[in-house]
Amino acid sequence: MFGLSELAVILLVVAAVLAVKRLPDLTRSMGKSARILKAESRALKDRTAPGEPRTVRGEVVDRDTAGRRDRAAGA
């Protein structure tokens, strides 16, 4: 019978044969993803002015009163 190494080689050959059909689609989708990532990183870089700190607006919530309010609403 076949040993473990022979079965591994057979599985690799089968995977390679099946992957040849999908290889163009795979490379095309990887190229699209790379272009999208590059465009988004460029847009993010353009949005933030160099030398200016980035600020994120938000609100301060007191944990004690927020927890009581959530429990009261759920009960």
Tab-separated table of C-alpha atoms in Angstrom:
chain	number	residue	atom	x	y	z
A	1	MET	CA	0.000	0.000	0.000
A	2	PHE	CA	0.881	3.641	-0.014
A	3	GLY	CA	2.875	5.254	2.747
A	4	LEU	CA	2.253	8.653	4.251
A	5	SER	CA	4.820	10.401	2.050
A	6	GLU	CA	3.343	8.969	-1.161
A	7	LEU	CA	-0.164	10.102	-0.166
A	8	ALA	CA	1.164	13.566	0.617
A	9	VAL	CA	2.784	13.807	-2.833
A	10	ILE	CA	-0.404	12.640	-4.531
A	11	LEU	CA	-2.461	15.218	-2.600
A	12	LEU	CA	-0.020	17.977	-3.534
A	13	VAL	CA	-0.217	17.038	-7.219
A	14	VAL	CA	-4.026	16.964	-7.125
A	15	ALA	CA	-4.118	20.337	-5.337
A	16	ALA	CA	-1.726	21.833	-7.907
A	17	VAL	CA	-3.822	20.566	-10.823
A	18	LEU	CA	-7.022	21.942	-9.323
A	19	ALA	CA	-5.371	25.247	-8.380
A	20	VAL	CA	-4.226	25.922	-11.958
A	21	LYS	CA	-7.823	26.628	-12.989
A	22	ARG	CA	-8.347	29.140	-10.192
A	23	LEU	CA	-4.946	30.799	-10.321
A	24	PRO	CA	-5.888	33.666	-12.704
A	25	ASP	CA	-8.929	34.572	-10.589
A	26	LEU	CA	-6.856	34.410	-7.429
A	27	THR	CA	-4.145	36.687	-8.785
A	28	ARG	CA	-6.732	39.105	-10.178
A	29	SER	CA	-8.504	39.394	-6.829
A	30	MET	CA	-5.185	39.832	-5.021
A	31	GLY	CA	-4.296	42.661	-7.411
A	32	LYS	CA	-7.637	44.371	-6.803
A	33	SER	CA	-7.169	44.077	-3.060
A	34	ALA	CA	-3.680	45.553	-3.264
A	35	ARG	CA	-4.922	48.501	-5.345
A	36	ILE	CA	-7.785	49.169	-2.937
A	37	LEU	CA	-5.457	49.017	0.058
A	38	LYS	CA	-3.001	51.383	-1.628
A	39	ALA	CA	-5.762	53.866	-2.536
A	40	GLU	CA	-7.252	53.805	0.948
A	41	SER	CA	-3.899	54.329	2.641
A	42	ARG	CA	-3.164	57.231	0.292
A	43	ALA	CA	-6.579	58.767	1.044
A	44	LEU	CA	-6.000	58.410	4.777
A	45	LYS	CA	-2.609	60.046	4.459
A	46	ASP	CA	-4.117	62.942	2.464
A	47	ARG	CA	-6.889	63.489	5.028
A	48	THR	CA	-4.521	63.954	7.935
A	49	ALA	CA	-2.458	67.096	7.631
A	50	PRO	CA	1.213	66.527	8.395
A	51	GLY	CA	2.341	68.062	11.659
A	52	GLU	CA	-1.179	68.400	13.055
A	53	PRO	CA	-2.274	66.085	15.836
A	54	ARG	CA	-5.248	63.917	15.067
A	55	THR	CA	-8.166	64.425	17.444
A	56	VAL	CA	-11.061	62.117	18.033
A	57	ARG	CA	-14.208	63.701	19.411
A	58	GLY	CA	-16.214	61.841	22.001
A	59	GLU	CA	-17.979	62.218	25.290
A	60	VAL	CA	-17.019	61.260	28.809
A	61	VAL	CA	-19.356	58.790	30.471
A	62	ASP	CA	-19.353	58.121	34.199
A	63	ARG	CA	-19.232	54.352	34.583
A	64	ASP	CA	-21.317	54.233	37.744
A	65	THR	CA	-24.300	56.184	36.428
A	66	ALA	CA	-24.126	54.553	32.987
A	67	GLY	CA	-24.250	51.071	34.535
A	68	ARG	CA	-27.239	51.924	36.698
A	69	ARG	CA	-29.054	53.484	33.759
A	70	ASP	CA	-28.451	50.381	31.583
A	71	ARG	CA	-29.680	48.028	34.311
A	72	ALA	CA	-32.752	50.161	34.907
A	73	ALA	CA	-33.610	50.188	31.207
A	74	GLY	CA	-33.167	46.410	30.892
A	75	ALA	CA	-35.239	45.516	33.942
